[in-house]
Amino acid sequence: MMVFVTGGVRSGKSSWAERFCIERAKQKMSPVHYVATSAIVDSEMEQRILLHQKRRVQSGIEWKTIEQQQHIREVTAHLTGDEIVLIDCLTNLVNNEMFADMRTYEQIEYQDELIRSIAKELHEIDQASDTLVIVSNELAFDTNRFPMVHSFIRVLNKLHQHLVHHSTLSVMMEAGIPIWKKGVWHERIDDSRDGF
């Protein structure tokens, strides 16, 4: 099962996705893997990562963390078929892959191949696990004048369309509230908040 969770910055998407994984793991008695795609680039990012780590430690579930900033298919080497896998987040993964070589990111052929490649790798993880939860950001609802940003949004939005099409469940988070875009999850998700 593939679950796609998106929303704006600080919309609550990561905490909701973590709670979904916790409830799913309790139901299935499955191990949970957290795939971290972010690099620590500044003190704000470091604080956000520490907050996420603290939340997972306090969840009562054992999480195995996999650091994978590029080449996401390598996650499959850690899987046996019964895991709940949370990738947080697709936005960072696309950034890491797309701008690894600054000479190619504007080429449409390169962008289209990147979309195909990342989509294929995510499907491989989906096939190798019980449940794959993918978190991503809604960066813009229209085009941007800067070529680099426009190219990035194009790739990310095309991937979003593909993942929503192939997902079982798709949720957009807004102010901490899940808005169901595809499918409905009838199981209870603990909505307790950690505060600010």
Coordinates of N, CA, C and O in Angstrom, one line a residue:
M1 N 0.8 -1.2 0.0 CA 0.0 0.0 0.0 C 0.9 1.2 0.0 O 1.8 1.4 0.8
M2 N 0.6 2.2 -0.9 CA 1.3 3.4 -0.9 C 0.4 4.6 -0.4 O -0.8 4.7 -0.8
V3 N 1.0 5.4 0.5 CA 0.2 6.5 1.1 C 1.1 7.8 0.7 O 2.3 7.8 1.0
F4 N 0.4 8.8 0.2 CA 1.1 10.0 -0.2 C 0.5 11.1 0.7 O -0.7 11.4 0.7
V5 N 1.4 11.8 1.4 CA 1.0 12.9 2.3 C 1.8 14.2 1.9 O 3.0 14.2 1.8
T6 N 1.0 15.2 1.6 CA 1.6 16.5 1.1 C 0.9 17.6 1.9 O 0.0 17.4 2.6
G7 N 1.5 18.8 1.7 CA 1.0 20.0 2.4 C 2.1 21.0 2.4 O 3.2 20.8 2.0
G8 N 1.7 22.2 2.9 CA 2.7 23.3 3.0 C 3.7 23.1 4.1 O 3.6 22.2 4.9
V9 N 4.6 24.1 4.2 CA 5.6 24.0 5.3 C 4.9 24.2 6.6 O 4.0 25.0 6.7
R10 N 5.2 23.3 7.6 CA 4.7 23.4 8.9 C 3.2 23.1 8.9 O 2.4 23.6 9.8
S11 N 2.7 22.3 8.0 CA 1.3 22.0 7.9 C 0.9 20.8 8.8 O -0.3 20.5 9.0
G12 N 1.9 20.1 9.3 CA 1.6 18.9 10.2 C 1.7 17.6 9.4 O 1.4 16.6 10.0
K13 N 2.3 17.7 8.2 CA 2.3 16.4 7.4 C 3.2 15.4 8.0 O 2.9 14.2 8.0
S14 N 4.4 15.8 8.5 CA 5.3 14.8 9.0 C 4.8 14.1 10.3 O 4.9 12.9 10.4
S15 N 4.2 14.9 11.2 CA 3.7 14.3 12.4 C 2.5 13.4 12.1 O 2.4 12.4 12.7
W16 N 1.7 13.8 11.2 CA 0.5 13.0 10.8 C 1.0 11.7 10.2 O 0.5 10.6 10.5
A17 N 2.0 11.8 9.3 CA 2.6 10.6 8.6 C 3.2 9.6 9.7 O 3.0 8.4 9.6
E18 N 3.9 10.2 10.7 CA 4.4 9.3 11.7 C 3.4 8.6 12.5 O 3.5 7.4 12.8
R19 N 2.3 9.4 12.8 CA 1.2 8.7 13.6 C 0.5 7.7 12.8 O 0.1 6.6 13.3
F20 N 0.4 7.9 11.5 CA -0.2 6.9 10.6 C 0.6 5.6 10.6 O 0.1 4.5 10.8
C21 N 2.0 5.8 10.5 CA 2.9 4.6 10.6 C 2.8 3.9 11.9 O 2.9 2.7 11.9
I22 N 2.7 4.6 13.0 CA 2.6 4.0 14.3 C 1.4 3.1 14.4 O 1.4 2.0 14.8
E23 N 0.2 3.7 14.0 CA -1.0 2.9 14.1 C -1.0 1.7 13.1 O -1.4 0.6 13.5
R24 N -0.4 1.9 12.0 CA -0.3 0.8 11.0 C 0.6 -0.3 11.5 O 0.3 -1.5 11.4
A25 N 1.7 0.1 12.2 CA 2.6 -0.9 12.7 C 2.0 -1.6 13.9 O 2.2 -2.8 14.0
K26 N 1.2 -1.0 14.7 CA 0.5 -1.7 15.8 C -0.5 -2.7 15.3 O -0.6 -3.8 15.8
Q27 N -1.2 -2.3 14.2 CA -2.2 -3.3 13.6 C -1.5 -4.5 13.0 O -1.9 -5.6 13.1
K28 N -0.4 -4.2 12.3 CA 0.2 -5.3 11.5 C 1.4 -6.0 12.3 O 1.9 -7.0 11.8
M29 N 1.7 -5.4 13.4 CA 2.9 -5.9 14.2 C 4.1 -5.9 13.3 O 4.9 -6.9 13.2
S30 N 4.3 -4.8 12.6 CA 5.4 -4.7 11.6 C 6.5 -3.7 12.1 O 6.2 -2.8 12.8
P31 N 7.7 -4.0 11.6 CA 8.8 -3.0 11.9 C 8.6 -1.7 11.1 O 7.9 -1.8 10.1
V32 N 9.1 -0.6 11.6 CA 9.0 0.7 11.0 C 10.3 1.2 10.6 O 11.2 1.3 11.5
H33 N 10.5 1.6 9.4 CA 11.7 2.2 8.9 C 11.5 3.7 8.6 O 10.5 4.0 7.8
Y34 N 12.3 4.6 9.1 CA 12.2 6.0 8.8 C 13.4 6.3 7.8 O 14.6 6.2 8.2
V35 N 13.1 6.7 6.6 CA 14.1 7.1 5.6 C 14.2 8.6 5.6 O 13.3 9.3 5.2
A36 N 15.4 9.0 6.0 CA 15.7 10.5 6.1 C 16.4 10.9 4.9 O 17.5 10.4 4.6
T37 N 15.9 11.9 4.2 CA 16.5 12.3 2.9 C 17.2 13.7 3.1 O 17.8 14.2 2.2
S38 N 17.1 14.3 4.3 CA 17.6 15.6 4.5 C 19.0 15.6 5.0 O 19.5 14.7 5.7
A39 N 19.8 16.6 4.5 CA 21.1 16.9 5.0 C 21.0 18.0 6.0 O 20.2 18.9 5.8
I40 N 21.8 18.0 7.0 CA 21.8 19.1 8.0 C 22.6 20.3 7.3 O 23.9 20.2 7.2
V41 N 21.9 21.3 6.9 CA 22.6 22.4 6.2 C 22.6 23.7 7.1 O 23.4 24.6 6.8
D42 N 21.8 23.7 8.2 CA 21.9 24.9 9.1 C 21.3 24.5 10.4 O 20.8 23.4 10.6
S43 N 21.3 25.4 11.4 CA 20.9 25.1 12.7 C 19.4 24.9 12.8 O 18.9 24.1 13.6
E44 N 18.6 25.6 11.9 CA 17.2 25.3 11.9 C 16.9 23.9 11.5 O 16.0 23.2 12.1
M45 N 17.5 23.4 10.4 CA 17.3 22.1 10.0 C 17.7 21.1 11.1 O 17.1 20.1 11.3
E46 N 18.8 21.3 11.8 CA 19.3 20.5 12.8 C 18.2 20.4 13.9 O 17.9 19.3 14.5
Q47 N 17.6 21.5 14.3 CA 16.6 21.5 15.3 C 15.3 20.7 14.9 O 14.7 20.0 15.7
R48 N 15.0 20.9 13.6 CA 13.8 20.2 13.1 C 14.1 18.7 13.1 O 13.2 17.9 13.5
I49 N 15.3 18.2 12.8 CA 15.6 16.8 12.8 C 15.6 16.3 14.2 O 15.0 15.2 14.5
L50 N 16.1 17.0 15.1 CA 16.1 16.6 16.5 C 14.7 16.5 17.1 O 14.4 15.6 17.8
L51 N 13.8 17.4 16.7 CA 12.4 17.3 17.1 C 11.7 16.1 16.6 O 11.0 15.4 17.3
H52 N 12.0 15.8 15.3 CA 11.4 14.6 14.7 C 11.9 13.3 15.4 O 11.2 12.4 15.7
Q53 N 13.2 13.3 15.7 CA 13.8 12.2 16.4 C 13.2 12.0 17.7 O 12.9 10.8 18.1
K54 N 13.0 13.1 18.5 CA 12.4 13.0 19.8 C 11.0 12.4 19.7 O 10.6 11.6 20.6
R55 N 10.3 12.9 18.8 CA 8.9 12.4 18.6 C 8.9 10.9 18.4 O 8.0 10.2 18.9
R56 N 9.8 10.4 17.5 CA 9.8 9.0 17.2 C 10.2 8.2 18.4 O 9.7 7.1 18.7
V57 N 11.2 8.7 19.2 CA 11.6 8.0 20.4 C 10.5 7.8 21.4 O 10.3 6.8 22.0
Q58 N 9.6 8.9 21.5 CA 8.5 8.9 22.5 C 7.3 8.2 22.0 O 6.3 8.1 22.7
S59 N 7.3 7.7 20.7 CA 6.2 7.1 20.1 C 5.8 5.7 20.7 O 4.7 5.2 20.5
G60 N 6.7 5.0 21.4 CA 6.5 3.7 21.8 C 6.7 2.6 20.8 O 6.5 1.4 21.0
I61 N 7.2 3.0 19.6 CA 7.5 2.1 18.5 C 9.0 2.2 18.2 O 9.5 3.3 18.3
E62 N 9.6 1.1 17.9 CA 11.0 1.1 17.5 C 11.1 1.5 16.1 O 10.6 0.8 15.2
W63 N 11.8 2.5 15.8 CA 12.1 3.0 14.4 C 13.5 2.7 14.0 O 14.4 3.0 14.8
K64 N 13.7 2.1 12.8 CA 15.0 2.0 12.3 C 15.2 3.2 11.3 O 14.4 3.3 10.4
T65 N 16.2 4.0 11.5 CA 16.5 5.1 10.7 C 17.5 4.7 9.6 O 18.5 4.2 9.8
I66 N 17.1 5.1 8.3 CA 18.0 4.9 7.2 C 18.3 6.3 6.6 O 17.4 7.0 6.2
E67 N 19.5 6.7 6.5 CA 19.9 7.9 5.9 C 20.1 7.7 4.4 O 21.0 6.9 4.0
Q68 N 19.3 8.3 3.6 CA 19.4 8.1 2.1 C 19.1 9.4 1.4 O 17.9 9.7 1.1
Q69 N 20.1 10.2 1.2 CA 19.8 11.5 0.5 C 19.7 11.4 -1.0 O 19.2 12.3 -1.6
Q70 N 20.2 10.4 -1.6 CA 20.1 10.1 -3.0 C 20.0 8.6 -3.2 O 20.1 7.8 -2.3
H71 N 19.7 8.2 -4.5 CA 19.6 6.8 -4.8 C 18.7 6.0 -3.9 O 19.1 5.1 -3.2
I72 N 17.4 6.5 -3.9 CA 16.5 5.9 -2.9 C 16.2 4.4 -3.0 O 15.8 3.8 -2.1
R73 N 16.5 3.9 -4.2 CA 16.2 2.4 -4.4 C 17.1 1.6 -3.4 O 16.8 0.4 -3.2
E74 N 18.2 2.2 -3.0 CA 19.1 1.4 -2.0 C 18.4 1.0 -0.7 O 18.8 0.2 0.0
V75 N 17.3 1.7 -0.4 CA 16.5 1.4 0.7 C 16.0 -0.1 0.7 O 15.9 -0.8 1.7
T76 N 15.7 -0.6 -0.5 CA 15.2 -2.0 -0.7 C 16.1 -3.0 -0.1 O 15.7 -4.1 0.3
A77 N 17.4 -2.7 0.0 CA 18.4 -3.7 0.6 C 18.1 -3.9 2.1 O 18.5 -4.9 2.7
H78 N 17.3 -3.0 2.7 CA 17.0 -3.1 4.2 C 15.6 -3.8 4.4 O 15.2 -3.9 5.6
L79 N 14.9 -4.2 3.3 CA 13.5 -4.6 3.5 C 13.4 -6.1 3.2 O 14.1 -6.7 2.4
T80 N 12.4 -6.7 3.9 CA 12.1 -8.1 3.8 C 10.7 -8.3 3.3 O 10.3 -9.4 3.1
G81 N 9.9 -7.2 3.3 CA 8.5 -7.4 2.7 C 7.4 -7.0 3.7 O 6.3 -6.8 3.3
D82 N 7.7 -7.0 5.0 CA 6.6 -6.7 6.0 C 6.8 -5.4 6.7 O 6.0 -5.0 7.6
E83 N 7.7 -4.5 6.2 CA 8.0 -3.2 6.9 C 7.0 -2.1 6.5 O 6.4 -2.1 5.5
I84 N 6.8 -1.2 7.5 CA 6.2 0.1 7.2 C 7.4 1.0 6.9 O 8.3 1.2 7.8
V85 N 7.4 1.7 5.8 CA 8.5 2.6 5.4 C 7.9 4.0 5.3 O 7.0 4.2 4.5
L86 N 8.6 4.9 6.0 CA 8.2 6.4 5.9 C 9.4 7.1 5.3 O 10.5 7.1 5.8
I87 N 9.2 7.7 4.1 CA 10.2 8.5 3.4 C 9.8 10.0 3.7 O 8.8 10.5 3.3
D88 N 10.7 10.7 4.4 CA 10.5 12.1 4.7 C 11.8 12.9 4.4 O 12.7 12.8 5.2
C89 N 11.8 13.6 3.3 CA 10.7 13.8 2.4 C 11.1 13.8 1.0 O 12.3 13.9 0.7
L90 N 10.1 13.7 0.1 CA 10.4 13.6 -1.3 C 11.0 14.9 -1.8 O 11.9 14.9 -2.7
T91 N 10.6 16.0 -1.3 CA 11.1 17.3 -1.7 C 12.6 17.4 -1.6 O 13.3 17.8 -2.5
N92 N 13.2 16.9 -0.4 CA 14.6 16.9 -0.3 C 15.3 16.0 -1.2 O 16.4 16.2 -1.7
L93 N 14.7 14.8 -1.4 CA 15.3 13.8 -2.3 C 15.4 14.4 -3.7 O 16.4 14.2 -4.3
V94 N 14.3 15.0 -4.2 CA 14.3 15.6 -5.5 C 15.4 16.6 -5.6 O 16.2 16.7 -6.6
N95 N 15.5 17.5 -4.6 CA 16.5 18.5 -4.6 C 17.9 17.9 -4.7 O 18.8 18.4 -5.5
N96 N 18.2 16.9 -3.9 CA 19.5 16.3 -3.8 C 19.9 15.6 -5.1 O 21.0 15.7 -5.6
E97 N 18.9 15.0 -5.8 CA 19.2 14.4 -7.1 C 19.3 15.4 -8.2 O 20.2 15.3 -9.0
M98 N 18.3 16.3 -8.2 CA 18.2 17.2 -9.4 C 19.4 18.1 -9.5 O 19.9 18.4 -10.6
F99 N 19.9 18.6 -8.4 CA 21.0 19.6 -8.4 C 22.4 19.0 -8.1 O 23.3 19.7 -7.7
A100 N 22.5 17.7 -8.2 CA 23.8 17.1 -8.0 C 24.8 17.5 -9.1 O 26.0 17.6 -8.8
D101 N 24.2 17.8 -10.3 CA 25.0 18.3 -11.4 C 24.3 19.5 -11.9 O 23.3 19.4 -12.5
M102 N 24.8 20.7 -11.5 CA 24.2 22.0 -11.9 C 24.2 22.2 -13.4 O 23.5 23.2 -13.9
R103 N 24.9 21.4 -14.2 CA 25.0 21.7 -15.6 C 23.7 21.1 -16.3 O 23.5 21.4 -17.5
T104 N 23.0 20.2 -15.7 CA 21.9 19.5 -16.4 C 20.5 19.8 -16.0 O 19.6 19.5 -16.7
Y105 N 20.3 20.5 -14.8 CA 19.0 20.6 -14.3 C 17.9 21.3 -15.1 O 16.7 21.0 -15.0
E106 N 18.3 22.2 -16.0 CA 17.4 22.9 -16.9 C 16.9 22.1 -18.1 O 16.0 22.5 -18.8
Q107 N 17.6 21.0 -18.4 CA 17.3 20.2 -19.6 C 16.0 19.4 -19.3 O 16.0 18.6 -18.4
I108 N 15.0 19.6 -20.2 CA 13.7 18.9 -20.1 C 14.0 17.4 -20.1 O 13.3 16.6 -19.3
E109 N 14.9 16.9 -21.0 CA 15.1 15.5 -21.1 C 15.7 14.9 -19.7 O 15.3 13.8 -19.3
Y110 N 16.6 15.7 -19.1 CA 17.1 15.3 -17.8 C 16.0 15.3 -16.8 O 15.9 14.3 -16.0
Q111 N 15.2 16.3 -16.8 CA 14.1 16.3 -15.8 C 13.1 15.2 -15.9 O 12.7 14.5 -14.9
D112 N 12.7 14.9 -17.2 CA 11.8 13.8 -17.4 C 12.4 12.4 -17.0 O 11.7 11.6 -16.5
E113 N 13.7 12.2 -17.3 CA 14.4 11.0 -16.9 C 14.5 10.9 -15.3 O 14.3 9.8 -14.8
L114 N 14.7 12.0 -14.7 CA 14.7 12.1 -13.2 C 13.4 11.7 -12.6 O 13.3 10.9 -11.7
I115 N 12.3 12.2 -13.2 CA 10.9 11.8 -12.8 C 10.7 10.3 -12.9 O 10.3 9.7 -12.0
R116 N 11.1 9.8 -14.1 CA 10.9 8.4 -14.3 C 11.7 7.5 -13.3 O 11.3 6.5 -12.8
S117 N 13.0 8.0 -13.1 CA 13.9 7.2 -12.3 C 13.4 7.2 -10.8 O 13.4 6.1 -10.2
I118 N 13.0 8.4 -10.3 CA 12.6 8.4 -8.9 C 11.3 7.7 -8.7 O 11.1 6.9 -7.8
A119 N 10.4 7.8 -9.7 CA 9.1 7.1 -9.6 C 9.3 5.6 -9.6 O 8.7 4.9 -8.8
K120 N 10.2 5.1 -10.5 CA 10.5 3.7 -10.5 C 11.1 3.2 -9.2 O 10.7 2.1 -8.7
E121 N 12.0 4.0 -8.6 CA 12.7 3.6 -7.4 C 11.7 3.5 -6.2 O 11.7 2.6 -5.4
L122 N 10.7 4.5 -6.2 CA 9.7 4.5 -5.2 C 8.8 3.3 -5.3 O 8.4 2.6 -4.3
H123 N 8.5 2.9 -6.6 CA 7.6 1.7 -6.8 C 8.4 0.4 -6.3 O 7.7 -0.5 -5.8
E124 N 9.7 0.4 -6.5 CA 10.4 -0.7 -6.0 C 10.4 -0.9 -4.5 O 10.2 -2.0 -4.0
I125 N 10.4 0.3 -3.8 CA 10.3 0.2 -2.3 C 8.9 -0.2 -2.0 O 8.7 -1.0 -1.0
D126 N 7.9 0.3 -2.7 CA 6.5 -0.1 -2.4 C 6.3 -1.6 -2.5 O 5.7 -2.2 -1.7
Q127 N 6.9 -2.1 -3.6 CA 6.8 -3.6 -3.8 C 7.5 -4.4 -2.8 O 7.2 -5.5 -2.5
A128 N 8.6 -3.8 -2.2 CA 9.4 -4.5 -1.3 C 9.0 -4.4 0.2 O 9.6 -4.9 1.1
S129 N 7.9 -3.6 0.4 CA 7.5 -3.4 1.8 C 6.0 -3.6 1.9 O 5.3 -3.9 0.9
D130 N 5.5 -3.6 3.1 CA 4.0 -3.7 3.4 C 3.3 -2.4 3.1 O 2.3 -2.4 2.4
T131 N 3.9 -1.3 3.6 CA 3.3 0.0 3.5 C 4.4 1.0 3.2 O 5.3 1.1 4.0
L132 N 4.2 1.9 2.2 CA 5.1 2.9 1.9 C 4.4 4.3 2.1 O 3.4 4.5 1.4
V133 N 4.9 5.1 3.0 CA 4.3 6.4 3.2 C 5.3 7.4 2.7 O 6.5 7.4 3.2
I134 N 4.9 8.3 1.8 CA 5.8 9.3 1.2 C 5.3 10.7 1.6 O 4.1 11.0 1.4
V135 N 6.2 11.5 2.2 CA 5.8 12.9 2.6 C 6.5 13.8 1.6 O 7.6 13.6 1.2
S136 N 5.7 14.8 1.2 CA 6.3 15.8 0.3 C 5.7 17.2 0.6 O 4.7 17.3 1.3
N137 N 6.3 18.2 0.0 CA 5.8 19.6 0.2 C 5.1 20.1 -1.0 O 5.5 19.8 -2.2
E138 N 4.0 20.9 -0.8 CA 3.4 21.7 -1.8 C 4.1 23.0 -1.8 O 4.0 23.8 -0.9
L139 N 4.9 23.3 -2.8 CA 5.8 24.5 -2.9 C 5.1 25.6 -3.5 O 5.4 26.8 -3.2
A140 N 4.3 25.4 -4.5 CA 3.7 26.5 -5.3 C 2.5 25.9 -6.1 O 2.5 24.8 -6.5
F141 N 1.5 26.8 -6.2 CA 0.4 26.4 -7.1 C 0.4 27.1 -8.4 O -0.5 27.0 -9.2
D142 N 1.5 27.8 -8.7 CA 1.6 28.4 -10.0 C 3.1 28.4 -10.4 O 3.9 28.0 -9.6
T143 N 3.4 28.9 -11.5 CA 4.8 28.8 -12.0 C 5.6 30.0 -11.3 O 5.0 31.0 -10.8
N144 N 6.9 29.8 -11.3 CA 7.8 30.8 -10.7 C 8.7 31.3 -11.8 O 9.1 30.7 -12.7
R145 N 9.1 32.6 -11.7 CA 9.8 33.3 -12.7 C 11.3 32.8 -12.8 O 11.9 33.0 -13.8
F146 N 11.8 32.3 -11.7 CA 13.2 31.9 -11.7 C 13.4 30.5 -12.3 O 12.7 29.6 -11.9
P147 N 14.2 30.4 -13.3 CA 14.3 29.1 -14.0 C 14.6 27.9 -13.1 O 14.0 26.8 -13.3
M148 N 15.5 28.1 -12.2 CA 15.9 27.0 -11.3 C 14.7 26.5 -10.5 O 14.4 25.3 -10.4
V149 N 13.9 27.5 -9.9 CA 12.8 27.1 -9.1 C 11.7 26.6 -10.0 O 11.0 25.6 -9.6
H150 N 11.5 27.1 -11.1 CA 10.4 26.6 -12.0 C 10.7 25.2 -12.4 O 9.8 24.3 -12.4
S151 N 12.0 24.9 -12.7 CA 12.4 23.5 -13.1 C 12.1 22.5 -11.9 O 11.6 21.4 -12.1
F152 N 12.5 23.0 -10.7 CA 12.3 22.1 -9.6 C 10.8 21.9 -9.3 O 10.4 20.7 -9.1
I153 N 10.0 22.9 -9.4 CA 8.6 22.7 -9.1 C 7.9 21.8 -10.2 O 7.1 21.0 -9.9
R154 N 8.4 22.0 -11.4 CA 7.9 21.1 -12.5 C 8.1 19.7 -12.2 O 7.2 18.8 -12.3
V155 N 9.3 19.3 -11.8 CA 9.7 17.9 -11.5 C 8.9 17.4 -10.3 O 8.3 16.3 -10.3
L156 N 8.9 18.2 -9.3 CA 8.2 17.8 -8.0 C 6.7 17.6 -8.3 O 6.1 16.6 -7.9
N157 N 6.0 18.5 -9.0 CA 4.6 18.4 -9.3 C 4.3 17.2 -10.2 O 3.2 16.6 -10.0
K158 N 5.1 17.0 -11.2 CA 4.9 15.8 -12.0 C 5.0 14.5 -11.2 O 4.2 13.6 -11.4
L159 N 6.0 14.5 -10.3 CA 6.1 13.3 -9.4 C 4.8 13.2 -8.5 O 4.3 12.1 -8.2
H160 N 4.4 14.3 -8.0 CA 3.2 14.3 -7.1 C 2.0 13.7 -7.9 O 1.3 12.8 -7.4
Q161 N 1.8 14.1 -9.1 CA 0.7 13.6 -9.9 C 0.8 12.1 -10.1 O -0.2 11.3 -10.0
H162 N 2.0 11.6 -10.4 CA 2.3 10.2 -10.6 C 2.0 9.4 -9.3 O 1.3 8.4 -9.3
L163 N 2.4 9.9 -8.2 CA 2.3 9.2 -6.9 C 0.8 9.2 -6.4 O 0.4 8.2 -5.9
V164 N 0.1 10.3 -6.6 CA -1.3 10.3 -6.3 C -2.0 9.3 -7.1 O -2.9 8.5 -6.6
H165 N -1.7 9.2 -8.4 CA -2.4 8.3 -9.3 C -2.2 6.8 -8.8 O -3.1 6.0 -8.9
H166 N -1.0 6.5 -8.3 CA -0.6 5.1 -8.0 C -0.8 4.8 -6.5 O -0.7 3.7 -6.1
S167 N -1.2 5.8 -5.7 CA -1.3 5.6 -4.3 C -2.7 5.0 -3.9 O -3.7 5.2 -4.7
T168 N -2.8 4.4 -2.8 CA -4.0 3.9 -2.3 C -4.7 5.0 -1.5 O -5.9 5.2 -1.6
L169 N -3.9 5.8 -0.8 CA -4.4 6.9 0.0 C -3.6 8.2 -0.3 O -2.4 8.1 -0.4
S170 N -4.2 9.3 -0.5 CA -3.5 10.6 -0.6 C -4.2 11.6 0.3 O -5.4 11.7 0.3
V171 N -3.3 12.3 1.0 CA -3.8 13.2 2.0 C -3.1 14.6 1.8 O -1.9 14.6 1.6
M172 N -3.8 15.7 1.9 CA -3.2 17.0 2.0 C -3.4 17.5 3.4 O -4.5 17.6 3.8
M173 N -2.3 17.9 4.0 CA -2.4 18.5 5.4 C -2.6 20.0 5.3 O -1.9 20.7 4.5
E174 N -3.5 20.5 6.1 CA -3.7 21.9 6.1 C -4.0 22.3 7.6 O -5.0 21.9 8.2
A175 N -3.0 23.1 8.2 CA -3.2 23.5 9.6 C -3.4 22.3 10.5 O -4.2 22.4 11.5
G176 N -2.7 21.2 10.2 CA -2.8 20.0 11.1 C -3.9 19.2 10.8 O -4.1 18.1 11.5
I177 N -4.8 19.5 9.8 CA -6.0 18.7 9.5 C -5.8 17.9 8.2 O -5.4 18.5 7.2
P178 N -6.0 16.6 8.2 CA -5.9 15.8 7.0 C -7.1 16.0 6.1 O -8.2 15.9 6.6
I179 N -6.8 16.4 4.9 CA -7.9 16.6 3.9 C -7.7 15.4 2.9 O -6.7 15.4 2.2
W180 N -8.6 14.5 2.8 CA -8.5 13.3 2.0 C -8.7 13.7 0.5 O -9.7 14.2 0.2
K181 N -7.7 13.4 -0.3 CA -7.8 13.6 -1.7 C -8.0 12.3 -2.5 O -8.6 12.4 -3.6
K182 N -7.7 11.2 -1.9 CA -7.9 9.9 -2.5 C -8.0 8.8 -1.5 O -7.1 8.7 -0.6
G183 N -9.1 8.1 -1.5 CA -9.3 7.0 -0.5 C -9.6 7.6 0.9 O -9.5 8.8 1.1
V184 N -10.0 6.7 1.8 CA -10.3 7.2 3.2 C -9.8 6.1 4.1 O -9.9 4.9 3.8
W185 N -9.1 6.5 5.1 CA -8.6 5.6 6.1 C -9.6 5.5 7.3 O -9.8 6.5 8.0
H186 N -10.2 4.4 7.5 CA -11.2 4.3 8.5 C -10.7 4.0 9.9 O -11.4 4.1 10.9
E187 N -9.4 3.6 10.0 CA -8.9 3.3 11.3 C -8.6 4.6 12.1 O -8.4 5.6 11.5
R188 N -8.6 4.5 13.4 CA -8.3 5.6 14.2 C -6.8 6.0 14.2 O -6.0 5.1 14.3
I189 N -6.6 7.3 14.1 CA -5.2 7.8 14.2 C -5.1 8.7 15.4 O -5.9 9.6 15.5
D190 N -4.2 8.4 16.3 CA -4.1 9.3 17.5 C -3.7 10.7 17.1 O -2.6 10.9 16.5
D191 N -4.6 11.6 17.4 CA -4.4 13.0 17.0 C -3.8 13.9 18.1 O -3.8 15.1 18.0
S192 N -3.3 13.3 19.1 CA -2.7 14.0 20.2 C -1.5 14.8 19.7 O -0.7 14.4 18.8
R193 N -1.4 16.1 20.1 CA -0.3 17.0 19.6 C 0.8 17.1 20.6 O 0.6 16.9 21.8
D194 N 2.0 17.3 20.1 CA 3.2 17.4 20.9 C 3.4 18.9 21.4 O 4.3 19.1 22.2
G195 N 2.5 19.8 20.9 CA 2.7 21.2 21.3 C 3.7 21.9 20.4 O 4.1 21.4 19.4
F196 N 4.0 23.1 20.7 CA 4.9 23.9 19.9 C 6.3 24.0 20.4 O 6.5 24.0 21.6

